[in-house]
mmCIF file of C-alpha atoms and ligand atoms in Angstrom:
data_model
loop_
_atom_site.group_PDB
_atom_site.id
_atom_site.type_symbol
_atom_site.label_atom_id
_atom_site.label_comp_id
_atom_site.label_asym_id
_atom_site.label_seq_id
_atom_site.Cartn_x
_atom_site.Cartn_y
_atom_site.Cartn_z
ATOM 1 C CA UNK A 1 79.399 166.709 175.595
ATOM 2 C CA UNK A 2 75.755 167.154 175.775
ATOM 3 C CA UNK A 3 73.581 165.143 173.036
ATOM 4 C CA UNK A 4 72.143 167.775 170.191
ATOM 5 C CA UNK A 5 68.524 167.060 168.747
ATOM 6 C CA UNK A 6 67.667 167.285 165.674
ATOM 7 C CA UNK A 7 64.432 167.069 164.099
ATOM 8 C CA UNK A 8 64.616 166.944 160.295
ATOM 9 C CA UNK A 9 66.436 164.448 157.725
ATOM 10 C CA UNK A 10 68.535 167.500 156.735
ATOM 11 C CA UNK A 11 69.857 168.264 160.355
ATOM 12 C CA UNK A 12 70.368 164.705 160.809
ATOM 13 C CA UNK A 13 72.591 164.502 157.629
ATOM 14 C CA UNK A 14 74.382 167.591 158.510
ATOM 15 C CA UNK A 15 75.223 167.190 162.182
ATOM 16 C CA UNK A 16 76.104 163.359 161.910
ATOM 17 C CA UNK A 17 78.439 164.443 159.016
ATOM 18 C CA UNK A 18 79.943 167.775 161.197
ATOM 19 C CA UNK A 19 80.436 165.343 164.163
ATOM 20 C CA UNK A 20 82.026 162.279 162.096
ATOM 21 C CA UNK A 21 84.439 165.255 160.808
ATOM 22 C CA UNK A 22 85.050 167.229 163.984
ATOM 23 C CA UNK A 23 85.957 163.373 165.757
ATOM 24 C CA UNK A 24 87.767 162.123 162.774
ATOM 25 C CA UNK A 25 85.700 158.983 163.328
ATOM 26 C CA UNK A 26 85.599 155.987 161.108
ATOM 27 C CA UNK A 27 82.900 154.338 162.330
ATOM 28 C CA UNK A 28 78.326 155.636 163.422
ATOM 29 C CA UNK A 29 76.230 154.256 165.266
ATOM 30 C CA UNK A 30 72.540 154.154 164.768
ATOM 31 C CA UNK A 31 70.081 153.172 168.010
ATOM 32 C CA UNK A 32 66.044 153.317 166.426
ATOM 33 C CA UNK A 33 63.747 153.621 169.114
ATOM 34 C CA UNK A 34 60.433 154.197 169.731
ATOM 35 C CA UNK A 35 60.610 156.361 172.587
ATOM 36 C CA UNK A 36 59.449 155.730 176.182
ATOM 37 C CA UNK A 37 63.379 154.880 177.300
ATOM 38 C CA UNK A 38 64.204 152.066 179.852
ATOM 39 C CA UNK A 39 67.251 150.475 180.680
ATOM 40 C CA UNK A 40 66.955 148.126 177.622
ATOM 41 C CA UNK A 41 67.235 151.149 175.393
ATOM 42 C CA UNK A 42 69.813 152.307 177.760
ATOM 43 C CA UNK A 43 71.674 149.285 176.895
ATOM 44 C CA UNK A 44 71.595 149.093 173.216
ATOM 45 C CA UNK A 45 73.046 153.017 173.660
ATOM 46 C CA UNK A 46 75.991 151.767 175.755
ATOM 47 C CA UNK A 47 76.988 148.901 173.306
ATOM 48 C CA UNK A 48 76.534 151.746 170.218
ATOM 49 C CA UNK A 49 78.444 154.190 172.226
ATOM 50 C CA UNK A 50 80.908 152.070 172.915
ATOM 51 C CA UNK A 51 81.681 150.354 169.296
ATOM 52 C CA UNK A 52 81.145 153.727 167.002
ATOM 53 C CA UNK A 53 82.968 157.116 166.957
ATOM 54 C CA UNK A 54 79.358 158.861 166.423
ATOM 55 C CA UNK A 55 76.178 157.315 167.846
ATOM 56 C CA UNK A 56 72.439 159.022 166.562
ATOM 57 C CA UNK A 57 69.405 157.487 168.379
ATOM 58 C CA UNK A 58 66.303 157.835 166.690
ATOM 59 C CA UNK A 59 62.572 158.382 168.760
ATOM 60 C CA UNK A 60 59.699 157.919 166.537
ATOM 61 C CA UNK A 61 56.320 156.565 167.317
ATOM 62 C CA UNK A 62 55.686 154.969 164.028
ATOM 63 C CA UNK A 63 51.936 154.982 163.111
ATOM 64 C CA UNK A 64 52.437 152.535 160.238
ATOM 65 C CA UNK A 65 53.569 149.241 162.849
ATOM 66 C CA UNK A 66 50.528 149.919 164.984
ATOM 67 C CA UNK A 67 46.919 147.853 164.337
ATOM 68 C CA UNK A 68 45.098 149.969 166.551
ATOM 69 C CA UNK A 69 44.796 153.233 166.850
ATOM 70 C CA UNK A 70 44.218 153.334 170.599
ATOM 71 C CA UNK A 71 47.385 151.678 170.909
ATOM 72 C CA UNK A 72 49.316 154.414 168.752
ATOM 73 C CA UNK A 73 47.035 156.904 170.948
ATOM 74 C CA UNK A 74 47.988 155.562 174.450
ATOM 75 C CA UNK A 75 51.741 154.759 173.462
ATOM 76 C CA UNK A 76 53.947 157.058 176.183
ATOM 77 C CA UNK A 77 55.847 159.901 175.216
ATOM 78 C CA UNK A 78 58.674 160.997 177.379
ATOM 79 C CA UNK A 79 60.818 163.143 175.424
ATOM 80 C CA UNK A 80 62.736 165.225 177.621
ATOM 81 C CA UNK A 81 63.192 161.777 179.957
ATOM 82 C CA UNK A 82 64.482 159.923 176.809
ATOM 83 C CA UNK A 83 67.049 162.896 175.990
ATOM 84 C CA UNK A 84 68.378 162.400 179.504
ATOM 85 C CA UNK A 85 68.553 158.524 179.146
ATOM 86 C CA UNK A 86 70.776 159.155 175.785
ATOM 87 C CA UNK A 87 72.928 161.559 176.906
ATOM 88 C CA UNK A 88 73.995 159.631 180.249
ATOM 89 C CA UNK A 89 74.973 157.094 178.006
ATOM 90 C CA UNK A 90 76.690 159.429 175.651
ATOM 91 C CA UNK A 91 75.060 159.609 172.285
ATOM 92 C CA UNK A 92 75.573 162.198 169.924
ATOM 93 C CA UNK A 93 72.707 163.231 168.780
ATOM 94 C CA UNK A 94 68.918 162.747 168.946
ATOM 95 C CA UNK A 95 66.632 162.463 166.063
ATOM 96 C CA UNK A 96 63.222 162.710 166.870
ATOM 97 C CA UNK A 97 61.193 163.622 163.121
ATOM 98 C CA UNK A 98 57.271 164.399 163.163
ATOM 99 C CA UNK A 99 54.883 161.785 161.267
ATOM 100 C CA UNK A 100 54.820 164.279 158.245
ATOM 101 C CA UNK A 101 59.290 164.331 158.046
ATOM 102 C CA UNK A 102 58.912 160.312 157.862
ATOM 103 C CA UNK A 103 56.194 159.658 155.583
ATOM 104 C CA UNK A 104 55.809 163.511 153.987
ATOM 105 C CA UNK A 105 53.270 162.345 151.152
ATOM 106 C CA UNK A 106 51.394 160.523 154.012
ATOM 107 C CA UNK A 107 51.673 156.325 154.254
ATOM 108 C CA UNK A 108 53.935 155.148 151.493
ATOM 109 C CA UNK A 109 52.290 153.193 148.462
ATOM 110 C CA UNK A 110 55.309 150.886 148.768
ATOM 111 C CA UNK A 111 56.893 148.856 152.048
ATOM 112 C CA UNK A 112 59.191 146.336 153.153
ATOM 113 C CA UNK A 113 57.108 142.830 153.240
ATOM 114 C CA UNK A 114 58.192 140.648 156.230
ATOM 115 C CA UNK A 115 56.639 137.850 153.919
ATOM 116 C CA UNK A 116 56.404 133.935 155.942
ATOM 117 C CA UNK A 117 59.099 135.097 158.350
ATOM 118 C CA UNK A 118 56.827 137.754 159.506
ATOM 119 C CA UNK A 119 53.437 136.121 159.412
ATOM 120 C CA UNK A 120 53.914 133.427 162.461
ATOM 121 C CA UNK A 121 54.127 134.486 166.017
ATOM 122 C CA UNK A 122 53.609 138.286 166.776
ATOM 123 C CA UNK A 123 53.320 138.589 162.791
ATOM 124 C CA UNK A 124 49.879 136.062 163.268
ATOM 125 C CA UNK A 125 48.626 138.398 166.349
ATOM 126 C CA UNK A 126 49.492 141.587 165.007
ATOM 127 C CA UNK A 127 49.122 141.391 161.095
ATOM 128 C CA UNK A 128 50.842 144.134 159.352
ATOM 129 C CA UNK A 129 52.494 144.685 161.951
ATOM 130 C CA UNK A 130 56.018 143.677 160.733
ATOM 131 C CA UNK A 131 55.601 145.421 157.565
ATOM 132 C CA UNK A 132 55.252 148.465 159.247
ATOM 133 C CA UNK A 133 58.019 148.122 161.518
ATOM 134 C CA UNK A 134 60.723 147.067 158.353
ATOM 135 C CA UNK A 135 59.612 149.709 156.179
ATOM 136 C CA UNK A 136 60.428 152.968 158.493
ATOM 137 C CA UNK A 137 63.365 150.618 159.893
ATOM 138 C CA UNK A 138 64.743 150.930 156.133
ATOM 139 C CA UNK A 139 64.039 154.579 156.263
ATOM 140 C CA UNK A 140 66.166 154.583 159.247
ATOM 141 C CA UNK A 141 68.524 152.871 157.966
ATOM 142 C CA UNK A 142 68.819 155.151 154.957
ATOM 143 C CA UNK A 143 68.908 158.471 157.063
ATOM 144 C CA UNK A 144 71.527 157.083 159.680
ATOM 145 C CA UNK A 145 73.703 155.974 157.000
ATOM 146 C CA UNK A 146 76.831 157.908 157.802
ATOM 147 C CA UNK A 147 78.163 159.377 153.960
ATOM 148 C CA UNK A 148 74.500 160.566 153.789
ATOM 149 C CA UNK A 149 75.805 164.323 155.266
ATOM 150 C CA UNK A 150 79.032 164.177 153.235
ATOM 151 C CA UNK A 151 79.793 166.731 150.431
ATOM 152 C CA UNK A 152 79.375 164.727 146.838
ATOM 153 C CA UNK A 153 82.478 163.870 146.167
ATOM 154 C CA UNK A 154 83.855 163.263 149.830
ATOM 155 C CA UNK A 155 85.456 159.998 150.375
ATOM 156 C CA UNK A 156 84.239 159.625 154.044
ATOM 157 C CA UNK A 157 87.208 159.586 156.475
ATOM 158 C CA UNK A 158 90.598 160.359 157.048
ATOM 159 C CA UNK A 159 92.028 157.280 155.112
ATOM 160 C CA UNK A 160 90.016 157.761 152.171
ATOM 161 C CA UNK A 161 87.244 154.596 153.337
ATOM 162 C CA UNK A 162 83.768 154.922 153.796
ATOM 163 C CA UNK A 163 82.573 154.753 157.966
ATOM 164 C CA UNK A 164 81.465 152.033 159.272
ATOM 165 C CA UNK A 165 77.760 151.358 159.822
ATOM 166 C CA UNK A 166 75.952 149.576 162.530
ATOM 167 C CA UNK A 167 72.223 149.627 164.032
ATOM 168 C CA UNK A 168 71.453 148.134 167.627
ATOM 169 C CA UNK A 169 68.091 146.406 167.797
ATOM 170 C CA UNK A 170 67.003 144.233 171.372
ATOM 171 C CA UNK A 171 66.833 140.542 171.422
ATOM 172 C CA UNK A 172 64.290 140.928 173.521
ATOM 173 C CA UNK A 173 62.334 141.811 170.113
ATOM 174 C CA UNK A 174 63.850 138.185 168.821
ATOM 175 C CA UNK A 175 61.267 138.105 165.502
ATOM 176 C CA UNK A 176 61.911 141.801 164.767
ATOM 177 C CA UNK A 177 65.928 141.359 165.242
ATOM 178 C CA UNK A 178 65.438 138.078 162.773
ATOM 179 C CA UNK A 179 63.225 140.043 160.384
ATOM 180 C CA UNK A 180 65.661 142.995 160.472
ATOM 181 C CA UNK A 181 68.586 141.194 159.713
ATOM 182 C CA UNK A 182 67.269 139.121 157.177
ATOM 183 C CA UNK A 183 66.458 142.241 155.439
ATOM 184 C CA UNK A 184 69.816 143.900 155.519
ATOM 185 C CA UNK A 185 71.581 140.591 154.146
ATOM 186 C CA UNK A 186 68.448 140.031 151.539
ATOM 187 C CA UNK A 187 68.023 143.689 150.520
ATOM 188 C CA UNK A 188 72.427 144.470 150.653
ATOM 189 C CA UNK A 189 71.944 147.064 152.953
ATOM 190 C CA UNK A 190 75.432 148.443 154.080
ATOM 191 C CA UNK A 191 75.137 148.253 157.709
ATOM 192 C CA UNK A 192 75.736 145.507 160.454
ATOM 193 C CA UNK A 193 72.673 144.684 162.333
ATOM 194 C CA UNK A 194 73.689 144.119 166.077
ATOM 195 C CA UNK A 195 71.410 142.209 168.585
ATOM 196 C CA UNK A 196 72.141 143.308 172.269
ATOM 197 C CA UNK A 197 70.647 141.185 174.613
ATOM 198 C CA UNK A 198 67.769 141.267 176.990
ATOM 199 C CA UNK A 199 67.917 143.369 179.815
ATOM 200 C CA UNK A 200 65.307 142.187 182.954
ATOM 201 C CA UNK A 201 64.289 143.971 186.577
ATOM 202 C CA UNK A 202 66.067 141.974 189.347
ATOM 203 C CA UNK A 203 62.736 139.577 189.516
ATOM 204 C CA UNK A 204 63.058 138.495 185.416
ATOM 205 C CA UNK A 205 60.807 141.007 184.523
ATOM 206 C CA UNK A 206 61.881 141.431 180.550
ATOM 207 C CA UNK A 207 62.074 145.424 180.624
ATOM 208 C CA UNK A 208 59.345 146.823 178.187
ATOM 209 C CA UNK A 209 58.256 150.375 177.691
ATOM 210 C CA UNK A 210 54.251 149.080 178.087
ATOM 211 C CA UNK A 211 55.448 147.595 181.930
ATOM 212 C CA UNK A 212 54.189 150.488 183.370
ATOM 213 C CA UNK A 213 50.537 149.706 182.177
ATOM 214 C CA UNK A 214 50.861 146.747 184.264
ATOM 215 C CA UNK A 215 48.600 146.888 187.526
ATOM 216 C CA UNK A 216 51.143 144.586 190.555
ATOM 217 C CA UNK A 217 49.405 141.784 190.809
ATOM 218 C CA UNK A 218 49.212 141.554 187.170
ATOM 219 C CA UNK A 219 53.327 142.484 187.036
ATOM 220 C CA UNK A 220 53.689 139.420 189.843
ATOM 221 C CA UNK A 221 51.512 136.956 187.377
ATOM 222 C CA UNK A 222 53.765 138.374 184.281
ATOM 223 C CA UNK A 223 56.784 137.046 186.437
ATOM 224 C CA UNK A 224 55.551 133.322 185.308
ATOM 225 C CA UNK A 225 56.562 133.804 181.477
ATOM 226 C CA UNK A 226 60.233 134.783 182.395
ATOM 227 C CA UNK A 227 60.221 131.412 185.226
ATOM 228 C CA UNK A 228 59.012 129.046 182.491
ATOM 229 C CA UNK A 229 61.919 130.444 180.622
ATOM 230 C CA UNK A 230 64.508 129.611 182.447
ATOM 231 C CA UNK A 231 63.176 126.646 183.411
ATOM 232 C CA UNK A 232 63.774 125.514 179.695
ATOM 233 C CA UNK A 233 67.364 127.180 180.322
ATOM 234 C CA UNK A 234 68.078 125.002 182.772
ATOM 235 C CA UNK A 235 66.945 121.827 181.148
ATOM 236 C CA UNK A 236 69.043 122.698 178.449
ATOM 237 C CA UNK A 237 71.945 123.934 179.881
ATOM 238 C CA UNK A 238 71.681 120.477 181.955
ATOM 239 C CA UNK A 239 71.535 118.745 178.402
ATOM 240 C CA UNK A 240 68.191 117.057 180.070
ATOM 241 C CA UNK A 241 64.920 116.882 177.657
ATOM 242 C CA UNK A 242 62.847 120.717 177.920
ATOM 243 C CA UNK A 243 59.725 118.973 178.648
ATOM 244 C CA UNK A 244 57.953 122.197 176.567
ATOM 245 C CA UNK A 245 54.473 120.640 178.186
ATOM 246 C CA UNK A 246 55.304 120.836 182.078
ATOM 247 C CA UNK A 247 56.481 125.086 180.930
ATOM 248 C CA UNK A 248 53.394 125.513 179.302
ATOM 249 C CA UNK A 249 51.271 123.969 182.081
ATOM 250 C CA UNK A 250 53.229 126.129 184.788
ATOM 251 C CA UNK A 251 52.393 129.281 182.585
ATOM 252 C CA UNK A 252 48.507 128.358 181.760
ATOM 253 C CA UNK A 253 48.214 127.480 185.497
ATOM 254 C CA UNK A 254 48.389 131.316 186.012
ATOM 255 C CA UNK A 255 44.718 132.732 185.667
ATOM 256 C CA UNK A 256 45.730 136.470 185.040
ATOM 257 C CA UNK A 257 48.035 135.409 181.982
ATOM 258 C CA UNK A 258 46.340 134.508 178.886
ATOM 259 C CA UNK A 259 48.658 132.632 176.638
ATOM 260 C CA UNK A 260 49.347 133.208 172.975
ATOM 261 C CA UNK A 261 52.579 130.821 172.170
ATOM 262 C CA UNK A 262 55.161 129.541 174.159
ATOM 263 C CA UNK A 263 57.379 127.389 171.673
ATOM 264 C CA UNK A 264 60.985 126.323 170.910
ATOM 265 C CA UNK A 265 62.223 127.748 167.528
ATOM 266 C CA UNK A 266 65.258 127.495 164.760
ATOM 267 C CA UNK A 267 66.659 130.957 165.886
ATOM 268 C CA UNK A 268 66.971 131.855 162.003
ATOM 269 C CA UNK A 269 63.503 130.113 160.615
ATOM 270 C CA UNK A 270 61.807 130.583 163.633
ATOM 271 C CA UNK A 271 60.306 127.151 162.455
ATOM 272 C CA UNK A 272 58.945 125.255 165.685
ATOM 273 C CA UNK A 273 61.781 122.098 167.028
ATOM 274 C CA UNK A 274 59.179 120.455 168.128
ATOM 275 C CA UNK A 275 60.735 116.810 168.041
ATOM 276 C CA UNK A 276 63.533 118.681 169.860
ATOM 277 C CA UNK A 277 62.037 119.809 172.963
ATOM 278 C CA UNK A 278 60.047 116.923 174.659
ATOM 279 C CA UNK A 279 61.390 113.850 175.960
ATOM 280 C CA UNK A 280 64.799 113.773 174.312
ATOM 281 C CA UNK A 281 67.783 115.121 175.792
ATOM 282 C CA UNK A 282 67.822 119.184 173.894
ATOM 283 C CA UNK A 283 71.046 118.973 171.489
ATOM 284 C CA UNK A 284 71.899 122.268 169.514
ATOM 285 C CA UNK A 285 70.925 126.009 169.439
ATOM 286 C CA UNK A 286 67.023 127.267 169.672
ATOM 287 C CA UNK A 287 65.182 129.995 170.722
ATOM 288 C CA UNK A 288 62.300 129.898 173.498
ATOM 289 C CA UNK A 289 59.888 132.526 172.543
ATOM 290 C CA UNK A 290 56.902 133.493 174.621
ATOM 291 C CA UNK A 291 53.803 135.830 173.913
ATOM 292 C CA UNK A 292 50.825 136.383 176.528
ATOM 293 C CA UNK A 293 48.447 139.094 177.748
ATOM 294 C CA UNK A 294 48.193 140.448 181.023
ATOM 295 C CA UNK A 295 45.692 142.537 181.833
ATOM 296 C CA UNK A 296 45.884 144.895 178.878
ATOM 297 C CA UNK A 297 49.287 144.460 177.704
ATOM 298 C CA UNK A 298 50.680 141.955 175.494
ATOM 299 C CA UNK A 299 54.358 140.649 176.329
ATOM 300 C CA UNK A 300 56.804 138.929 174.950
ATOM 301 C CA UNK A 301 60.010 137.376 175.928
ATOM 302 C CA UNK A 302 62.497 135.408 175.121
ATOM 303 C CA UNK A 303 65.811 132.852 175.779
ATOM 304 C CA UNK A 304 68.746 131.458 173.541
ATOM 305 C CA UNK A 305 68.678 127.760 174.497
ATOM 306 C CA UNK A 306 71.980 125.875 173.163
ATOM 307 C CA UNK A 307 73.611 122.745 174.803
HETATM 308 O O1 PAF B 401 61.588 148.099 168.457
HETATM 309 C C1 PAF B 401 61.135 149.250 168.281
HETATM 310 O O2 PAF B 401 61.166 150.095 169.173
HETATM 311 C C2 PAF B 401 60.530 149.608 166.933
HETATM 312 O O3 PAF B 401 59.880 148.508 166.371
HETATM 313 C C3 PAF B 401 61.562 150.208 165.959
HETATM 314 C C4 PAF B 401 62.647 149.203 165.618
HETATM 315 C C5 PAF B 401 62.166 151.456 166.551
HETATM 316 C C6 PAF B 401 60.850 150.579 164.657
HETATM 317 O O4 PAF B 401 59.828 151.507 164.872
#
């Protein structure tokens, strides 16, 4: 079947509801994106398609998680390439709004505050950033809710229960997957956040829509954030000590990458381990995240440490 797009709230509400009907499905699957599709997305779509009866993916550039507006400006567009992407890996439909369907009385007086969780790491760098990114997640949320299309009155499906509800979100994006989850279980919003994890190119490359600004020696240099990665992987599958220092020197030993954090986290605080991670042998589960610039894009990456 070939994926539909839709455009408003109101299509959205109606197809998902005609499809969830038409499939007798119990169970829809919502993929937010920004557009600008890569085999990461293309991932998060599998996993969606392959857990829910009705899978919507969402493309929208959203002006209110961007600090600069050159960034917004140069952010690609690919739409007809990201409708291809979707329906290879056999979502339903497409929802791609304008600015003016998301935020129709322009920004909104009220948002979704990250609070501490979102003011270290990319929240520091990129302030407001996280609030941005929550709020039109929760108006995502809220549209791709599947008994949004259903007559009043309509229990939902066949056996009388509501559908099921999940949203995909990258784990490459480990502060936004914490942030979003945190708000579903803080805020009771019916729907089960799924992480899916990182997907890299065959050198370690983590796969990110702003890659292609990346000139190739700059792409080789990026290559040292994913190596000092796994390095800590190793360590700690080996149950040896991380030795955090000898990563970081490796990574500030490279002259095109300029360094923002590289640190060893509580996967749900995001609070630093830092007793954890130098000479004694790493014991329990932690997250590795990374940040740097490269030339004139910003990267981040990520690995789950646990031993
Ligand atoms: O990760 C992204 O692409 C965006 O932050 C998201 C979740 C689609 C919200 O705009």
């Amino acid at each position: 079947m070939s994926i539909q797009l839709v455009t408003t709230v109101a299509g959205l509400h109606t197809e998902s509801a005609r499809l969830l009907k038409a499939k007798q499905g119990t169970s829809q699957g919502l993929v937010p994106t920004m557009g600008a599709l890569h085999e990461g997305h293309a991932a998060l779509a599998r996993t969606a398609v392959e857990n829910n009866d009705v899978v919507v993916a969402s493309i929208f550039v959203n002006p209110l998680q961007f600090g600069d507006a050159a960034d917004l400006d140069r952010y690609p567009r690919t739409l007809d390439a990201d409708l291809a992407l979707l329906e290879e890996q056999g979502v339903d439909l497409a929802f791609a709004p304008s600015v003016e369907e998301v935020y129709p009385g322009g920004e909104p007086l009220v948002r979704i505050t990250s609070g501490r969780l979102g003011e270290k790491w990319e929240g520091a760098s990129r302030p407001g950033h996280f609030d941005g990114a929550l709020t039109v997640v929760a108006k995502l949320l809220h549209y791709g809710m599947p008994a949004a299309g259903l007559p009043a009155g309509s229990a939902g499906t066949a056996g009388g229960s509501l559908p099921s509800y999940r949203a995909y979100f990258g784990q490459k994006d480990a502060q936004q997957l914490a942030l979003v989850q945190r708000m579903a279980a803080d805020l009771n919003f019916p729907v089960e956040i799924v992480g899916v994890p990182t997907v890299r190119a065959d050198d370690g490359l983590a796969l990110s829509s702003r890659n292609r600004f990346l000139s190739d020696d700059e792409r080789d240099a990026a290559l040292v954030l994913s190596r000092a990665l796994r390095l800590l992987e190793e360590r700690a599958n080996a149950h040896e000590p991380l030795d955090l220092d000898s990563a970081l020197a490796m990574v500030e030993s490279q002259p095109l990458v300029e360094l923002d954090y590289f640190d060893v986290v509580d996967p749900g605080t995001l609070e630093p381990l830092a007793e954890n991670c130098r000479e004694t042998p790493f014991r329990g589960e932690a997250l590795a995240l990374i940040a740097a610039k490269v030339g004139p894009v910003r990267l981040i990456d990520n690995v789950p440490l646990s031993s």
